[in-house]
Short mmCIF file of C-alpha atoms in Angstrom, two decimals:
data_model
loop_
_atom_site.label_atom_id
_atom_site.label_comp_id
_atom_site.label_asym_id
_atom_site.label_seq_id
_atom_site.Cartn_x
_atom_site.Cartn_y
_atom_site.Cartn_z
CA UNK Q 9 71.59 72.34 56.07
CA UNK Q 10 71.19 76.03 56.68
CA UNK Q 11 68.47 74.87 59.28
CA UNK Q 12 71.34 72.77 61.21
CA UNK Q 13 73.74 75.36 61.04
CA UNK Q 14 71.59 77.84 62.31
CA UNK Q 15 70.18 75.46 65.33
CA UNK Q 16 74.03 74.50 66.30
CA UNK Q 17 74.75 78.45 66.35
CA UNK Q 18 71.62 79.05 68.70
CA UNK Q 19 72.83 75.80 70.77
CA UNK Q 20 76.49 77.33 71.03
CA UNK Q 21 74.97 80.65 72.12
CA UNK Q 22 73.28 79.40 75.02
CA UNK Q 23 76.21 77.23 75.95
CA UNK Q 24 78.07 80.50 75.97
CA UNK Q 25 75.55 83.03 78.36
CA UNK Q 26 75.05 79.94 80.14
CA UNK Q 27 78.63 79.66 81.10
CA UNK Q 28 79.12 83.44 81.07
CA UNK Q 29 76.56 83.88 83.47
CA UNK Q 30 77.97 81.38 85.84
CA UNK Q 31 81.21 83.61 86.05
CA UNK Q 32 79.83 86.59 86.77
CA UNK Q 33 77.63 84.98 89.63
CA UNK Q 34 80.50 82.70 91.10
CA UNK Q 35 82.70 86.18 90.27
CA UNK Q 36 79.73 88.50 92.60
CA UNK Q 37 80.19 85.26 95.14
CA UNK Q 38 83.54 85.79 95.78
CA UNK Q 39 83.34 89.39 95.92
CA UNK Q 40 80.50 89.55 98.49
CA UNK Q 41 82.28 86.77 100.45
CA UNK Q 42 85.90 88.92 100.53
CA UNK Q 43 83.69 92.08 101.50
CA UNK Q 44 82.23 90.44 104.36
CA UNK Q 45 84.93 88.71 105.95
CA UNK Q 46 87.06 92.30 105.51
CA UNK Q 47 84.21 94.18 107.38
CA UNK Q 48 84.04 90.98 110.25
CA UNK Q 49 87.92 91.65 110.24
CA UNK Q 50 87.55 95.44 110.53
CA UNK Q 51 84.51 95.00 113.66
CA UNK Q 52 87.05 92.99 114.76
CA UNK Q 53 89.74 95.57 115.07
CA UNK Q 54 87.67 98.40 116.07
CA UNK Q 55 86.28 96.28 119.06
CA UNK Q 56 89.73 95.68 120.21
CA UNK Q 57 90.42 99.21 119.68
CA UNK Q 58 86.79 100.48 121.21
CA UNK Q 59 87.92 98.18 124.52
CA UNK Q 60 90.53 100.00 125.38
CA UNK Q 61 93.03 97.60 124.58
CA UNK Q 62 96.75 100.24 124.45
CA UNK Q 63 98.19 100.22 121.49
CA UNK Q 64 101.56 98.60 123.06
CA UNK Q 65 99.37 95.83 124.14
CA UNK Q 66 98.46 94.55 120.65
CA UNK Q 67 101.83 93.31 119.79
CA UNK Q 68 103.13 91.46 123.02
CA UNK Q 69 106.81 92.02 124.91
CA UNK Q 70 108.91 89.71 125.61
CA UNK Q 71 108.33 89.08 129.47
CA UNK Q 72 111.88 87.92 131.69
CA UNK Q 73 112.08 87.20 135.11
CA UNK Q 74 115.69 87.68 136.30
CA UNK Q 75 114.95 86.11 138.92
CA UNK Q 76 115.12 82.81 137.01
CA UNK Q 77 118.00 83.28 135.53
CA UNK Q 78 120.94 81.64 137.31
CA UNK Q 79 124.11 83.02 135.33
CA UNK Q 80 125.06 87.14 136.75
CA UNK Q 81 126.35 87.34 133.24
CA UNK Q 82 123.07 86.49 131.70
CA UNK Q 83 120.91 88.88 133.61
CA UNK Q 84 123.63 91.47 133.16
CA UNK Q 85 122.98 91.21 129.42
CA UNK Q 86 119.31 90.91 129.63
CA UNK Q 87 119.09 93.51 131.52
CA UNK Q 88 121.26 95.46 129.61
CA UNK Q 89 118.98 94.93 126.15
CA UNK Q 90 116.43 95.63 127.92
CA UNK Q 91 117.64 99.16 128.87
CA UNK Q 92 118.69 99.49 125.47
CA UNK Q 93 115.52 98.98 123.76
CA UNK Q 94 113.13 100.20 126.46
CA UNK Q 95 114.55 103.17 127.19
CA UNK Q 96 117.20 104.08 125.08
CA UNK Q 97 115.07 102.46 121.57
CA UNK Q 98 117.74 101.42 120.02
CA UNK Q 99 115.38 99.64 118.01
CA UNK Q 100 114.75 102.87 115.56
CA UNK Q 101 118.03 102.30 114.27
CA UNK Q 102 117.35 101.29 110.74
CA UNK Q 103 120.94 100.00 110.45
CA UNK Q 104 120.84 97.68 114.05
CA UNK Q 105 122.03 94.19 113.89
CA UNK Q 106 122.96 91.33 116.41
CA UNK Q 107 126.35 92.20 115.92
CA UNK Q 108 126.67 95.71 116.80
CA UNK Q 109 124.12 95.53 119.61
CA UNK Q 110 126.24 92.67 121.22
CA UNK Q 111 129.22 95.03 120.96
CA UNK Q 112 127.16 97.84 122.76
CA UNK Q 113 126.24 95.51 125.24
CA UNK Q 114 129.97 94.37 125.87
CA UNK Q 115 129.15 90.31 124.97
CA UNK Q 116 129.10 88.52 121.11
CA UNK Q 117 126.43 87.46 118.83
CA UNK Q 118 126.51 83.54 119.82
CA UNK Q 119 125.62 84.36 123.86
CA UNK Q 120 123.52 87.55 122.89
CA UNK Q 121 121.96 85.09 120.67
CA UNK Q 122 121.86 82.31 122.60
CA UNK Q 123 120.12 84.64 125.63
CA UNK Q 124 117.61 86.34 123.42
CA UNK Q 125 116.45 82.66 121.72
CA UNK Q 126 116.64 80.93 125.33
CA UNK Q 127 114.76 83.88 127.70
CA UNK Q 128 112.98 85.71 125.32
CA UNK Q 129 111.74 82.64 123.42
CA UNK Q 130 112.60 84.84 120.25
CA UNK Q 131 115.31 85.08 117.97
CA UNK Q 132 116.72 88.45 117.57
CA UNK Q 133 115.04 89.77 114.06
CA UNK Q 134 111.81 88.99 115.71
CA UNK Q 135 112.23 90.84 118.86
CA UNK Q 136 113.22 94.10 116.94
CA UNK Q 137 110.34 93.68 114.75
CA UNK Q 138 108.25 93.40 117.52
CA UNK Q 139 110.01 96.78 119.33
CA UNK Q 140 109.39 98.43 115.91
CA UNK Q 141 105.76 97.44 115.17
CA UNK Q 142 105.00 98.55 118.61
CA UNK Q 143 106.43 101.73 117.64
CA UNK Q 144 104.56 102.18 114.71
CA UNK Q 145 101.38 101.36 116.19
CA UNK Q 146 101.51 104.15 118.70
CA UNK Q 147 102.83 106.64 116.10
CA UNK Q 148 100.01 105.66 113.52
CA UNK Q 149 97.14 105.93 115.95
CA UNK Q 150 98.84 109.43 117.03
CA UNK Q 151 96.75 112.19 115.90
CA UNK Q 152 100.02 114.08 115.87
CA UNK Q 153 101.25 112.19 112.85
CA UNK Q 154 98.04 111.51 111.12
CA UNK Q 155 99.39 113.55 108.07
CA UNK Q 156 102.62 111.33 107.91
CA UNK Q 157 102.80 108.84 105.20
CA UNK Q 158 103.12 105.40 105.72
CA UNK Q 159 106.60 105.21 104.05
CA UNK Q 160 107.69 107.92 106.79
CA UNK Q 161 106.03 105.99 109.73
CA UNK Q 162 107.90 103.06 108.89
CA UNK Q 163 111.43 104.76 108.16
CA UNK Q 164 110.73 106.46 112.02
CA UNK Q 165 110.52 102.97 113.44
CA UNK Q 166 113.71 101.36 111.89
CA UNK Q 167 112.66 100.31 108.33
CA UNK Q 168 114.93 101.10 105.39
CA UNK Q 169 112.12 100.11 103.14
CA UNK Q 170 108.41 100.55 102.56
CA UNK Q 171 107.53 96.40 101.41
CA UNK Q 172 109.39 95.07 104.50
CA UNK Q 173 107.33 97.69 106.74
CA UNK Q 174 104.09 96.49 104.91
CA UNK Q 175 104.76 93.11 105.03
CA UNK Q 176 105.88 92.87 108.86
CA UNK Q 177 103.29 94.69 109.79
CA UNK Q 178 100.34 92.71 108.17
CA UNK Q 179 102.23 89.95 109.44
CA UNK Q 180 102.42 90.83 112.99
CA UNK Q 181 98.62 92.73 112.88
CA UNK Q 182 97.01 90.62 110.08
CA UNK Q 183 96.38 93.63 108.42
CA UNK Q 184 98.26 96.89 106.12
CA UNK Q 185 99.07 100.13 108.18
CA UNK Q 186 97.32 101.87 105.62
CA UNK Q 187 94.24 100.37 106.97
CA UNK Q 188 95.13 100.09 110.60
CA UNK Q 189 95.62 103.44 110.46
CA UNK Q 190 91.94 103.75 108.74
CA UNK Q 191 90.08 101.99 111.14
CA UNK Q 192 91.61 103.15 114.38
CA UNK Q 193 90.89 106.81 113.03
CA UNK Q 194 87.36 105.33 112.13
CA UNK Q 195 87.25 103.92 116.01
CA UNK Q 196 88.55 107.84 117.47
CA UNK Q 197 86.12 109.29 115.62
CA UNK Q 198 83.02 107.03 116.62
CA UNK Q 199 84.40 107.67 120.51
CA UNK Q 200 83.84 111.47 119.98
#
């Protein structure tokens, strides 16, 4: 009996590094397999960033041609947001919304909307993000504000909050400013 006992024990054992031991090879697996496709990611980015490409260029701009545009009041208005976030970037606001900037632009959300989602191909939150991530792009591969925090970048480009920065950003770049920021300082300092 004692004999059984003690082969069943040995049995369960092996059944037990056997299974542990699958874990922490599937668990190295997966580990190797999310280091490599980070560092294909980051080769990725710095070759963009090593061609050359501007940092305004990553993120693209709305394109209009006015000339396509039948309706004076529509290009007035295009034109109009354009100047507004172009050269006057509105866009850092952190408290902008369809509503006010249709005021400032002397029309009302529906035909502000209605222009933005039928020229720009864009609805309005998009287009500011897109303005805004711009924005942070150049400012976070400025050596000028290399010392800034994240949190500060993003409240300089229009974002009340930290997690909607993040998460717009990944979104839009497919990865964190914290690492953007690492890997285009990683890509500067190769160049020199």
């Amino acid at each position: 009996m004692q004999n059984q006992n003690l082969i069943f024990y040995y049995n369960c054992m092996i059944i037990y590094y056997i299974v542990l031991a699958f874990f922490i090879i599937m668990t190295i697996v997966f580990a190797c397999l999310f280091i490599k496709a980070k560092m294909t990611y980051r080769r990725l980015l710095r070759k963009n960033l090593d061609e050359n490409i501007a940092p305004i260029e990553l993120v693209q701009k709305p394109e209009v041609v006015f000339s396509n545009i039948k309706d004076e009041n529509e290009q007035q208005i295009l034109k109009r947001l354009q100047l507004l976030f172009e050269e006057e970037h509105i866009y850092l606001n952190p408290d902008l919304n369809i509503n006010d900037l249709a005021k400032q632009i002397g029309t009302n959300k529906t035909t502000l909307s209605h222009i933005i989602n039928t020229h720009l191909k864009i609805n309005f939150p998009t287009l500011l993000n897109q303005y805004r991530i711009k924005e942070s792009i150049k400012l976070l591969t400025d050596k000028q504000y290399s010392n800034y925090k994240i949190e500060a970048i993003g409240e300089m480009c229009g974002y009340k909050n930290r997690q909607v920065f993040h998460a717009t950003f990944k979104k839009e770049m497919g990865v964190t400013p914290i690492n953007f920021r690492k890997i285009s300082q990683e890509t500067t300092t190769n160049k020199e």
